[in-house]
Short mmCIF file of C-alpha atoms and ligand atoms in Angstrom, two decimals:
data_model
loop_
_atom_site.label_atom_id
_atom_site.label_comp_id
_atom_site.label_asym_id
_atom_site.label_seq_id
_atom_site.Cartn_x
_atom_site.Cartn_y
_atom_site.Cartn_z
CA MET C 1 18.61 -34.04 38.32
CA SER C 2 19.24 -30.66 39.87
CA GLY C 3 16.21 -30.99 42.09
CA LYS C 4 14.79 -27.86 40.51
CA ASP C 5 12.58 -29.51 37.96
CA PHE C 6 9.59 -27.22 37.72
CA ILE C 7 8.63 -23.87 36.26
CA LEU C 8 5.86 -21.75 37.73
CA ALA C 9 3.95 -19.93 34.98
CA LEU C 10 1.81 -16.95 35.96
CA ASP C 11 -0.82 -16.24 33.30
CA GLN C 12 -2.55 -13.00 34.18
CA GLY C 13 -5.38 -12.58 31.67
CA THR C 14 -8.20 -10.11 31.14
CA THR C 15 -10.82 -12.24 32.85
CA SER C 16 -8.74 -14.46 35.12
CA SER C 17 -5.44 -14.89 36.92
CA ARG C 18 -3.95 -18.36 36.62
CA ALA C 19 -0.87 -20.17 37.87
CA ILE C 20 0.31 -23.42 36.31
CA LEU C 21 3.25 -25.51 37.40
CA PHE C 22 5.01 -27.24 34.48
CA ASP C 23 7.65 -29.97 34.53
CA ARG C 24 10.68 -30.40 32.21
CA ASP C 25 8.51 -32.07 29.58
CA GLY C 26 6.13 -29.12 29.42
CA VAL C 27 3.45 -31.13 31.20
CA ALA C 28 1.20 -29.28 33.66
CA GLN C 29 1.42 -30.70 37.19
CA ALA C 30 -1.06 -28.43 38.95
CA SER C 31 -2.97 -25.23 38.35
CA ALA C 32 -5.11 -22.69 40.15
CA ALA C 33 -7.22 -19.80 38.91
CA ARG C 34 -9.26 -16.84 40.12
CA GLU C 35 -11.80 -14.92 38.08
CA LEU C 36 -10.98 -11.21 37.83
CA PRO C 37 -13.83 -8.74 38.47
CA GLN C 38 -14.32 -6.23 35.65
CA ILE C 39 -14.95 -2.63 36.60
CA PHE C 40 -17.09 -0.59 34.18
CA PRO C 41 -17.24 3.01 35.48
CA ARG C 42 -19.12 4.17 32.35
CA PRO C 43 -19.94 2.67 28.95
CA GLY C 44 -16.70 2.21 27.02
CA LEU C 45 -14.52 2.36 30.15
CA VAL C 46 -12.95 -0.81 31.55
CA GLU C 47 -10.74 -0.98 34.65
CA HIS C 48 -9.14 -3.60 36.89
CA ASP C 49 -7.98 -3.33 40.49
CA PRO C 50 -4.18 -3.79 40.33
CA VAL C 51 -3.97 -4.79 43.99
CA GLN C 52 -6.51 -7.54 43.37
CA ILE C 53 -4.51 -8.69 40.33
CA TRP C 54 -1.39 -9.00 42.47
CA GLN C 55 -3.17 -10.72 45.35
CA ASP C 56 -4.89 -13.22 43.03
CA THR C 57 -1.61 -13.93 41.28
CA LEU C 58 0.10 -14.62 44.58
CA THR C 59 -2.77 -16.76 45.87
CA THR C 60 -3.00 -18.88 42.72
CA ALA C 61 0.79 -19.34 42.67
CA ARG C 62 0.73 -20.61 46.24
CA GLU C 63 -2.26 -22.84 45.51
CA ALA C 64 -0.60 -24.43 42.49
CA LEU C 65 2.52 -25.20 44.55
CA ALA C 66 0.42 -26.65 47.37
CA LYS C 67 -1.71 -28.78 45.02
CA ALA C 68 1.37 -30.31 43.41
CA ASP C 69 3.03 -30.63 46.84
CA ILE C 70 6.09 -28.86 45.52
CA ARG C 71 8.30 -26.49 47.54
CA ALA C 72 9.63 -23.23 46.18
CA ASP C 73 13.19 -24.60 46.27
CA GLN C 74 12.12 -27.22 43.69
CA VAL C 75 11.03 -24.49 41.29
CA ALA C 76 13.75 -23.43 38.86
CA ALA C 77 12.08 -20.22 37.72
CA ILE C 78 8.95 -18.15 37.33
CA GLY C 79 7.62 -17.03 33.93
CA ILE C 80 4.99 -14.33 33.44
CA ALA C 81 2.47 -14.03 30.60
CA ASN C 82 0.00 -11.19 30.79
CA GLN C 83 -2.92 -9.33 29.26
CA ARG C 84 -1.19 -6.75 27.13
CA GLU C 85 -1.34 -2.93 27.01
CA THR C 86 -3.34 -2.64 30.27
CA THR C 87 -1.77 0.27 32.11
CA VAL C 88 -0.83 0.70 35.77
CA VAL C 89 0.88 3.74 37.29
CA TRP C 90 2.09 3.45 40.88
CA ASN C 91 4.03 5.35 43.50
CA ARG C 92 7.61 4.10 43.77
CA GLU C 93 7.80 4.92 47.48
CA THR C 94 4.58 3.32 48.71
CA GLY C 95 4.03 0.79 45.90
CA GLN C 96 0.41 1.95 45.75
CA PRO C 97 -1.29 2.39 42.35
CA ILE C 98 -2.46 5.97 41.78
CA HIS C 99 -5.62 4.71 40.01
CA ASN C 100 -7.21 1.48 38.81
CA ALA C 101 -5.52 -0.19 35.86
CA ILE C 102 -6.91 1.04 32.54
CA VAL C 103 -7.68 -2.09 30.55
CA TRP C 104 -6.75 -2.56 26.88
CA GLN C 105 -10.44 -2.53 25.89
CA ASP C 106 -10.99 0.92 27.43
CA ARG C 107 -11.96 3.61 24.91
CA ARG C 108 -11.58 6.77 27.07
CA THR C 109 -8.74 8.12 24.93
CA THR C 110 -10.58 7.92 21.61
CA ASP C 111 -10.60 11.71 21.13
CA LEU C 112 -6.89 12.05 21.82
CA CYS C 113 -6.20 9.29 19.30
CA GLU C 114 -8.41 10.97 16.73
CA SER C 115 -6.61 14.28 17.12
CA LEU C 116 -3.21 12.57 16.78
CA ARG C 117 -4.45 10.89 13.64
CA GLN C 118 -5.75 14.14 12.24
CA SER C 119 -2.50 15.95 12.91
CA GLY C 120 -0.81 13.40 10.65
CA HIS C 121 1.25 11.43 13.19
CA GLY C 122 -0.02 8.02 12.03
CA ALA C 123 2.76 7.25 9.54
CA MET C 124 5.62 8.11 11.93
CA ILE C 125 4.02 6.12 14.75
CA GLN C 126 3.48 3.10 12.53
CA ALA C 127 7.02 3.31 11.17
CA ARG C 128 8.58 3.29 14.65
CA THR C 129 6.19 1.19 16.72
CA GLY C 130 4.49 -1.02 14.12
CA LEU C 131 1.14 0.02 15.60
CA ILE C 132 -1.93 1.84 14.33
CA ILE C 133 -3.07 4.80 16.47
CA ASP C 134 -5.79 3.45 18.74
CA PRO C 135 -6.84 3.73 22.41
CA TYR C 136 -5.98 -0.02 22.63
CA PHE C 137 -2.28 0.75 23.28
CA SER C 138 -0.77 2.07 26.53
CA ALA C 139 0.61 5.50 25.56
CA THR C 140 -2.61 7.49 25.63
CA LYS C 141 -3.73 5.64 28.77
CA ILE C 142 -0.57 6.75 30.62
CA ALA C 143 -1.10 10.32 29.42
CA TRP C 144 -4.70 10.17 30.63
CA LEU C 145 -3.61 9.03 34.11
CA LEU C 146 -0.96 11.75 34.39
CA ASP C 147 -3.46 14.40 33.30
CA ASN C 148 -6.48 13.24 35.30
CA VAL C 149 -5.20 12.00 38.65
CA ALA C 150 -4.58 14.95 40.99
CA GLY C 151 -0.88 15.67 41.39
CA ALA C 152 0.18 12.82 39.11
CA ARG C 153 2.02 14.85 36.50
CA ALA C 154 4.09 16.76 39.04
CA ALA C 155 4.89 13.51 40.86
CA ALA C 156 5.92 11.89 37.59
CA GLU C 157 8.18 14.84 36.71
CA ALA C 158 9.78 14.49 40.14
CA GLY C 159 10.52 10.80 39.49
CA ALA C 160 8.08 9.51 42.10
CA LEU C 161 5.91 7.38 39.78
CA ALA C 162 6.41 4.18 37.83
CA PHE C 163 4.45 2.94 34.81
CA GLY C 164 4.08 -0.68 33.89
CA THR C 165 1.94 -3.08 31.99
CA ILE C 166 0.74 -6.01 34.11
CA ASP C 167 4.03 -7.92 33.71
CA SER C 168 6.00 -5.02 35.25
CA TRP C 169 3.44 -4.55 38.00
CA LEU C 170 3.67 -8.23 38.97
CA LEU C 171 7.46 -8.17 38.78
CA TRP C 172 7.62 -5.11 41.01
CA ASN C 173 5.46 -6.84 43.61
CA LEU C 174 7.17 -10.22 43.32
CA THR C 175 10.53 -8.55 43.95
CA GLY C 176 9.30 -6.32 46.78
CA GLY C 177 9.79 -3.20 44.65
CA ALA C 178 13.38 -4.05 43.73
CA ASN C 179 12.87 -4.40 39.97
CA HIS C 180 11.09 -2.17 37.48
CA SER C 181 11.46 -3.98 34.15
CA THR C 182 9.47 -5.32 31.23
CA ASP C 183 10.30 -7.43 28.19
CA ALA C 184 10.50 -6.36 24.55
CA THR C 185 7.14 -7.92 23.60
CA ASN C 186 5.25 -5.96 26.23
CA ALA C 187 7.21 -2.79 25.46
CA SER C 188 6.23 -3.15 21.81
CA ARG C 189 2.55 -2.69 22.74
CA THR C 190 2.92 0.66 24.50
CA MET C 191 3.27 2.83 21.37
CA LEU C 192 6.37 4.41 22.96
CA PHE C 193 8.89 1.75 21.92
CA ASP C 194 10.92 1.81 18.72
CA ILE C 195 10.71 -1.83 17.60
CA HIS C 196 13.65 -1.44 15.19
CA ARG C 197 16.13 0.22 17.56
CA GLN C 198 14.65 -1.71 20.52
CA CYS C 199 14.51 1.25 22.86
CA TRP C 200 12.05 3.79 24.23
CA ASP C 201 11.63 6.62 21.74
CA ASP C 202 12.13 10.11 23.21
CA GLU C 203 10.26 11.79 20.38
CA LEU C 204 7.20 9.60 20.95
CA CYS C 205 7.41 10.21 24.70
CA GLY C 206 7.46 13.94 23.87
CA LEU C 207 4.46 13.61 21.56
CA PHE C 208 2.41 11.81 24.22
CA ASN C 209 3.86 14.05 26.96
CA ILE C 210 5.16 11.17 29.06
CA PRO C 211 8.31 11.69 31.18
CA MET C 212 10.75 8.91 30.32
CA ASN C 213 11.63 8.33 33.97
CA VAL C 214 8.30 6.51 34.51
CA LEU C 215 9.22 3.78 32.01
CA PRO C 216 10.59 0.33 32.97
CA ASN C 217 13.89 -1.19 31.74
CA VAL C 218 13.37 -3.36 28.69
CA LEU C 219 14.94 -6.82 28.80
CA ASP C 220 14.84 -9.92 26.58
CA SER C 221 11.82 -12.21 26.91
CA ALA C 222 14.11 -14.78 28.56
CA ASP C 223 16.29 -12.78 30.95
CA ASP C 224 17.17 -12.23 34.60
CA PHE C 225 14.25 -10.13 35.80
CA GLY C 226 14.97 -10.51 39.52
CA LEU C 227 14.32 -12.76 42.51
CA SER C 228 10.98 -13.19 44.22
CA SER C 229 11.00 -11.93 47.82
CA GLN C 230 11.86 -14.73 50.21
CA ASP C 231 8.71 -14.29 52.29
CA LEU C 232 6.32 -14.95 49.38
CA PHE C 233 6.94 -18.65 48.76
CA GLY C 234 9.33 -19.71 51.53
CA SER C 235 12.45 -19.31 49.45
CA SER C 236 13.15 -16.97 46.59
CA ILE C 237 12.65 -18.03 42.98
CA PRO C 238 14.31 -16.35 39.97
CA ILE C 239 11.92 -14.66 37.55
CA THR C 240 13.39 -15.37 34.12
CA GLY C 241 10.64 -15.28 31.50
CA MET C 242 8.15 -12.68 30.40
CA ALA C 243 5.93 -12.05 27.38
CA GLY C 244 2.56 -10.60 26.45
CA ASP C 245 -0.13 -13.29 26.24
CA GLN C 246 -0.31 -13.65 22.45
CA GLN C 247 3.47 -13.68 22.16
CA ALA C 248 3.68 -16.25 24.95
CA ALA C 249 1.15 -18.39 23.05
CA THR C 250 3.34 -18.09 19.95
CA VAL C 251 6.25 -19.49 21.98
CA GLY C 252 3.97 -22.12 23.58
CA GLN C 253 3.00 -23.22 20.07
CA ALA C 254 6.71 -23.39 19.16
CA CYS C 255 6.23 -21.04 16.19
CA PHE C 256 9.96 -20.33 15.95
CA THR C 257 10.39 -20.40 12.17
CA PRO C 258 9.42 -17.62 9.76
CA GLY C 259 6.07 -18.47 8.19
CA MET C 260 4.80 -20.34 11.24
CA ILE C 261 1.47 -19.03 12.37
CA LYS C 262 -0.76 -19.51 15.39
CA SER C 263 -4.32 -18.49 16.00
CA THR C 264 -5.92 -18.37 19.43
CA TYR C 265 -9.71 -18.75 19.53
CA GLY C 266 -11.05 -17.48 22.85
CA THR C 267 -13.38 -14.57 23.48
CA GLY C 268 -11.68 -12.89 20.52
CA CYS C 269 -9.20 -14.33 18.07
CA PHE C 270 -5.54 -13.37 17.70
CA VAL C 271 -3.42 -14.47 14.77
CA MET C 272 0.37 -14.15 14.84
CA LEU C 273 2.66 -14.83 11.93
CA ASN C 274 6.39 -15.19 12.63
CA THR C 275 8.30 -13.05 10.09
CA GLY C 276 11.76 -13.80 11.48
CA THR C 277 14.32 -11.04 11.88
CA GLU C 278 12.40 -8.82 9.47
CA ALA C 279 9.90 -6.31 10.81
CA VAL C 280 7.41 -6.30 7.94
CA THR C 281 5.58 -3.00 7.61
CA SER C 282 1.94 -3.72 6.93
CA GLU C 283 0.16 -2.11 4.06
CA ASN C 284 -3.01 -3.93 5.01
CA ARG C 285 -3.52 -2.59 8.49
CA MET C 286 -2.01 -5.50 10.38
CA LEU C 287 0.19 -4.72 13.36
CA THR C 288 3.93 -5.28 13.31
CA THR C 289 5.10 -6.45 16.68
CA VAL C 290 7.87 -8.21 18.59
CA ALA C 291 7.19 -11.97 18.72
CA TYR C 292 9.99 -12.54 21.23
CA ARG C 293 13.53 -11.36 21.95
CA LEU C 294 16.11 -13.98 22.87
CA ASP C 295 19.83 -13.32 23.44
CA GLY C 296 19.37 -9.78 22.16
CA GLN C 297 17.98 -11.05 18.85
CA THR C 298 14.51 -9.77 17.99
CA THR C 299 12.03 -11.96 16.14
CA TYR C 300 9.10 -10.05 14.66
CA ALA C 301 5.51 -10.96 13.86
CA LEU C 302 2.55 -9.65 11.98
CA GLU C 303 -0.55 -9.67 14.14
CA GLY C 304 -4.23 -9.43 13.36
CA SER C 305 -7.12 -9.62 15.76
CA ILE C 306 -10.81 -10.40 15.55
CA PHE C 307 -12.74 -8.80 18.41
CA ILE C 308 -15.61 -11.29 18.53
CA ALA C 309 -14.97 -15.03 18.15
CA GLY C 310 -16.17 -17.16 21.11
CA ALA C 311 -18.01 -14.06 22.30
CA ALA C 312 -20.52 -14.66 19.49
CA MET C 313 -21.28 -18.05 21.06
CA GLN C 314 -21.67 -16.35 24.46
CA TRP C 315 -24.16 -13.95 22.89
CA LEU C 316 -26.16 -16.78 21.27
CA ARG C 317 -26.16 -18.54 24.65
CA ASP C 318 -26.72 -15.68 27.14
CA GLY C 319 -28.24 -12.93 25.01
CA LEU C 320 -30.52 -14.78 22.59
CA LYS C 321 -30.66 -18.01 24.63
CA LEU C 322 -30.55 -20.07 21.42
CA ILE C 323 -28.10 -22.61 22.86
CA ASP C 324 -27.43 -23.94 26.36
CA THR C 325 -23.66 -24.17 26.10
CA ALA C 326 -21.05 -23.01 23.57
CA PRO C 327 -20.01 -26.61 22.73
CA ASP C 328 -23.65 -27.33 21.67
CA SER C 329 -22.86 -25.27 18.58
CA GLU C 330 -20.84 -28.15 17.18
CA ALA C 331 -23.70 -30.66 16.79
CA LEU C 332 -26.04 -27.95 15.46
CA ALA C 333 -23.58 -26.91 12.75
CA HIS C 334 -22.73 -30.50 11.95
CA GLY C 335 -26.36 -31.39 11.36
CA LEU C 336 -26.72 -29.00 8.41
CA GLU C 337 -25.50 -29.05 4.83
CA SER C 338 -25.12 -25.27 4.87
CA THR C 339 -26.56 -22.13 6.47
CA ASN C 340 -28.89 -21.77 3.47
CA GLY C 341 -27.38 -18.36 2.78
CA VAL C 342 -27.58 -17.03 6.35
CA ILE C 343 -24.49 -14.96 7.23
CA MET C 344 -23.64 -13.41 10.57
CA VAL C 345 -21.22 -10.48 10.74
CA PRO C 346 -20.50 -10.24 14.48
CA ALA C 347 -19.32 -6.62 14.42
CA PHE C 348 -20.77 -5.99 17.90
CA THR C 349 -17.92 -3.65 18.85
CA GLY C 350 -16.93 -2.60 15.36
CA LEU C 351 -14.61 -4.50 13.07
CA GLY C 352 -10.90 -4.99 13.82
CA ALA C 353 -8.18 -5.92 11.34
CA PRO C 354 -8.09 -5.52 8.42
CA TYR C 355 -11.15 -3.20 8.42
CA TRP C 356 -10.62 -1.09 11.59
CA ASP C 357 -14.17 0.18 11.36
CA ALA C 358 -15.08 1.18 14.90
CA ASP C 359 -18.62 2.21 14.00
CA ALA C 360 -19.65 -0.92 12.09
CA ARG C 361 -22.29 -2.95 13.90
CA GLY C 362 -23.33 -6.59 13.64
CA GLY C 363 -25.84 -8.07 11.26
CA ILE C 364 -27.50 -11.36 10.40
CA LEU C 365 -28.26 -11.40 6.69
CA GLY C 366 -30.01 -13.72 4.27
CA LEU C 367 -32.79 -14.80 6.65
CA THR C 368 -35.78 -16.63 5.20
CA ARG C 369 -38.92 -18.19 6.73
CA ASP C 370 -37.17 -21.52 7.11
CA SER C 371 -34.05 -20.12 8.82
CA SER C 372 -33.61 -21.97 12.11
CA ILE C 373 -31.59 -21.65 15.29
CA ALA C 374 -29.08 -24.07 13.80
CA HIS C 375 -28.59 -21.90 10.73
CA ILE C 376 -27.87 -18.85 12.86
CA VAL C 377 -25.53 -20.72 15.19
CA ARG C 378 -23.66 -22.20 12.27
CA ALA C 379 -23.41 -18.74 10.69
CA GLY C 380 -21.81 -17.53 13.95
CA LEU C 381 -19.16 -20.25 13.74
CA GLU C 382 -18.57 -19.72 10.03
CA ALA C 383 -17.95 -16.01 10.63
CA VAL C 384 -14.89 -16.86 12.71
CA CYS C 385 -13.47 -18.77 9.76
CA TYR C 386 -14.18 -16.07 7.19
CA GLN C 387 -12.58 -13.46 9.44
CA THR C 388 -9.51 -15.63 9.85
CA ARG C 389 -9.31 -15.78 6.06
CA ASP C 390 -9.55 -11.97 5.94
CA LEU C 391 -6.52 -11.80 8.23
CA LEU C 392 -4.52 -14.46 6.46
CA LEU C 393 -5.04 -12.85 3.06
CA ALA C 394 -3.88 -9.50 4.45
CA MET C 395 -0.86 -11.11 6.09
CA GLN C 396 0.02 -13.03 2.96
CA ALA C 397 -0.07 -9.81 0.97
CA ASP C 398 2.18 -8.08 3.54
CA ALA C 399 4.58 -10.96 3.94
CA GLY C 400 4.77 -11.76 0.25
CA ASN C 401 8.30 -10.44 0.03
CA VAL C 402 9.74 -12.27 3.01
CA GLN C 403 11.98 -15.00 1.74
CA GLY C 404 11.20 -18.59 2.52
CA LEU C 405 7.87 -17.69 3.98
CA SER C 406 5.15 -20.11 3.10
CA LEU C 407 2.00 -20.25 5.02
CA ASP C 408 0.61 -23.73 4.98
CA VAL C 409 -0.16 -24.80 8.53
CA LEU C 410 -2.15 -22.92 11.13
CA ARG C 411 -1.60 -23.94 14.77
CA VAL C 412 -4.69 -23.31 16.86
CA ASP C 413 -5.49 -23.06 20.56
CA GLY C 414 -8.07 -21.45 22.88
CA GLY C 415 -11.46 -22.71 24.09
CA MET C 416 -13.13 -22.56 20.69
CA SER C 417 -10.45 -24.69 19.06
CA GLU C 418 -12.03 -27.69 20.83
CA ASN C 419 -14.89 -27.51 18.31
CA ASN C 420 -14.01 -30.10 15.65
CA TRP C 421 -16.62 -28.97 13.15
CA LEU C 422 -15.29 -25.43 13.39
CA MET C 423 -11.68 -26.53 12.89
CA GLN C 424 -12.63 -28.54 9.78
CA PHE C 425 -14.58 -25.63 8.31
CA LEU C 426 -11.65 -23.33 9.13
CA SER C 427 -9.29 -25.59 7.22
CA ASP C 428 -11.77 -25.73 4.31
CA ILE C 429 -12.19 -21.97 4.09
CA LEU C 430 -8.49 -21.16 4.49
CA ASP C 431 -7.33 -24.01 2.27
CA VAL C 432 -4.66 -24.58 4.91
CA THR C 433 -3.95 -27.46 7.32
CA VAL C 434 -5.11 -26.71 10.86
CA ASP C 435 -3.15 -28.39 13.69
CA ARG C 436 -4.30 -28.55 17.29
CA PRO C 437 -1.73 -29.43 19.97
CA ILE C 438 -2.23 -31.64 23.02
CA VAL C 439 -1.51 -28.73 25.37
CA THR C 440 -3.94 -25.92 24.63
CA GLU C 441 -2.81 -23.82 27.64
CA THR C 442 -0.24 -22.38 25.28
CA THR C 443 -0.01 -18.95 26.92
CA ALA C 444 1.13 -20.29 30.28
CA LEU C 445 3.29 -22.90 28.56
CA GLY C 446 5.02 -20.16 26.54
CA ALA C 447 5.83 -18.24 29.72
CA ALA C 448 7.22 -21.44 31.23
CA TYR C 449 9.33 -22.11 28.13
CA LEU C 450 10.82 -18.60 28.20
CA ALA C 451 11.66 -18.86 31.90
CA GLY C 452 13.04 -22.37 31.42
CA LEU C 453 15.23 -21.32 28.49
CA GLN C 454 16.97 -18.76 30.65
CA VAL C 455 17.77 -21.23 33.46
CA GLY C 456 18.64 -24.10 31.12
CA LEU C 457 15.69 -26.33 31.97
CA PHE C 458 14.93 -26.21 28.26
CA PRO C 459 18.24 -26.14 26.40
CA SER C 460 17.08 -24.42 23.20
CA THR C 461 14.10 -23.41 21.11
CA ALA C 462 14.79 -26.59 19.11
CA ALA C 463 14.18 -28.62 22.26
CA ILE C 464 10.87 -26.80 22.72
CA THR C 465 9.95 -27.51 19.10
CA GLY C 466 10.61 -31.18 19.87
CA GLN C 467 8.12 -31.08 22.73
CA TRP C 468 5.22 -29.78 20.62
CA ARG C 469 2.70 -32.59 20.09
CA ARG C 470 -0.19 -32.64 17.67
CA GLN C 471 -3.50 -33.81 19.07
CA ALA C 472 -5.51 -33.44 15.84
CA SER C 473 -5.00 -32.26 12.29
CA PHE C 474 -7.65 -30.95 9.90
CA THR C 475 -6.96 -30.82 6.17
CA PRO C 476 -8.86 -28.89 3.49
CA ASP C 477 -11.71 -30.84 1.94
CA MET C 478 -13.86 -28.35 0.08
CA ASP C 479 -14.44 -27.73 -3.57
CA PRO C 480 -12.58 -24.50 -4.55
CA ASP C 481 -15.66 -23.07 -6.27
CA ARG C 482 -17.71 -23.60 -3.13
CA ARG C 483 -15.00 -21.92 -1.03
CA ASP C 484 -14.94 -18.89 -3.32
CA GLU C 485 -18.71 -18.65 -3.41
CA LEU C 486 -18.99 -18.68 0.38
CA TYR C 487 -16.17 -16.19 0.88
CA THR C 488 -17.57 -13.80 -1.73
CA ALA C 489 -20.94 -13.89 0.04
CA TRP C 490 -19.13 -13.07 3.32
CA GLN C 491 -17.36 -10.11 1.74
CA GLU C 492 -20.67 -8.79 0.44
CA ALA C 493 -22.21 -9.12 3.90
CA VAL C 494 -19.28 -7.24 5.48
CA ALA C 495 -19.68 -4.45 2.94
CA ARG C 496 -23.30 -4.04 4.05
CA VAL C 497 -22.48 -3.47 7.73
CA ARG C 498 -19.51 -1.18 7.22
CA THR C 499 -19.66 2.56 7.76
CA VAL C 500 -16.44 3.42 5.92
CA ALA C 501 -15.34 2.26 2.49
P1 ADP A 601 -10.71 -16.56 27.03
O1 ADP A 601 -9.34 -17.04 27.38
O2 ADP A 601 -10.75 -15.45 26.03
O3 ADP A 601 -11.60 -16.28 28.23
P2 ADP A 601 -11.18 -19.34 26.25
O4 ADP A 601 -9.96 -19.71 25.49
O5 ADP A 601 -11.37 -19.89 27.61
O6 ADP A 601 -11.42 -17.77 26.24
O7 ADP A 601 -12.43 -19.78 25.33
C1 ADP A 601 -13.74 -19.54 25.74
C2 ADP A 601 -14.57 -19.03 24.57
O8 ADP A 601 -14.70 -20.06 23.59
C3 ADP A 601 -15.95 -18.65 24.99
O9 ADP A 601 -16.29 -17.45 24.34
C4 ADP A 601 -16.85 -19.78 24.50
O10 ADP A 601 -18.09 -19.25 24.06
C5 ADP A 601 -16.07 -20.36 23.35
N1 ADP A 601 -16.16 -21.82 23.26
C6 ADP A 601 -15.72 -22.72 24.17
N2 ADP A 601 -15.92 -23.98 23.74
C7 ADP A 601 -16.51 -23.88 22.52
C8 ADP A 601 -16.98 -24.84 21.56
N3 ADP A 601 -16.83 -26.15 21.75
N4 ADP A 601 -17.52 -24.36 20.43
C9 ADP A 601 -17.65 -23.04 20.20
N5 ADP A 601 -17.22 -22.10 21.07
C10 ADP A 601 -16.66 -22.51 22.21
#
């Protein structure tokens, strides 16, 4: 034993900052969390306070160490997983942000995106970055900050400002301003990074009018990112792992082989399909992204997201007050044979992949006089499964040419994956086995694995694969005709709420 047997994972998410201390077996020893206040300056705008994010991260890290009674010199490394795309610009001299962080959900750059789309830049951007033009990604958020904060553009031209997603911001603070880096997964979400050449793209920076000197260095997902300042934890700890949250979850789920797929069911739902060394260009409006980069070797993924998954349960609970808690949905759904034709399309904020219909709005269809709360709740759960099928069909079509790729097991995590009825219905509708692991904190675990790979605490991805443990497995048990009938009815319902063909 080296005496350094633990990894500290920092999981900085959209709604909370968490720190979890893992041991060599990938078992959590202690954790701490803080809820992150959301700032809504106007409808459609979402910001976070970057200083608060850093302070909460530091506090939770210290708390996790204290709870486990572990000293910093027993920690082999720190790994960071983070909400992606959220944009911070700060002053290199003072370390002060020039503005709040602009969160991935923020829509303030919709017009700029629309004009880029109309001037025909979509194909080039998708070819280089794997992304579809949308305010979601960092590029237009950086441009907005440089154009709207007094003096920012001149300061950026003079080399006085730094841009980072939350990973870079945390790294900068952890290292006392010594390191300005990111990893390839986070870089791949900025819309400025060429995912094939694995470098910042000067033409894209020109198009978005972003001086390249604001950008961080791009390293592997397991790499030497720097040392934490000695004063933070008592002794300095190497920071050796970094990935965007969904990519970290992919690593935490040990999806290391092409064809392996994970789906995270939280507020929204994010599906990632490992496509190996091939960056598959989507013809079905999925995103092509970096799954992870290890030893200079890039592994790619296709990604699809559903905006509203668990959020539909929150709405039924807090908005309509039809249920007391989200887990109550399980017994309600279980008690019925079917929804009796009730279908919910939870397009509250438009529809994401594969529809990308920002103006679509939700609907509950097929109501009759005997429709009950249970029917509506069950329809809300079923919608998550139909939408997952939408994504999987699109991914299958895109990935059809990738050799050796067969898509037969879906690994799930996230709060909603605790719902057994939902997981069985998911398996039935997808006609795919659904596996749920023992550790469902896969995002933090993935960050720990990446950091541990770099320092040798985990010898290889194969060793990580060996640590993955199934807690439950759900296998398809539905008549194919019934499956088709239900899915056709879903597609018809989606067609009714859409605003574009
Ligand atoms: P996030 O990380 O996005 O905040 P979590 O992974 O913590 O989300 O999952 C919480 C979400 O899952 C909430 O939207 C909640 O409504 C939903 N949820 C939690 N448990 C269940 C359950 N047993 N059945 C259905 N939905 C659930």
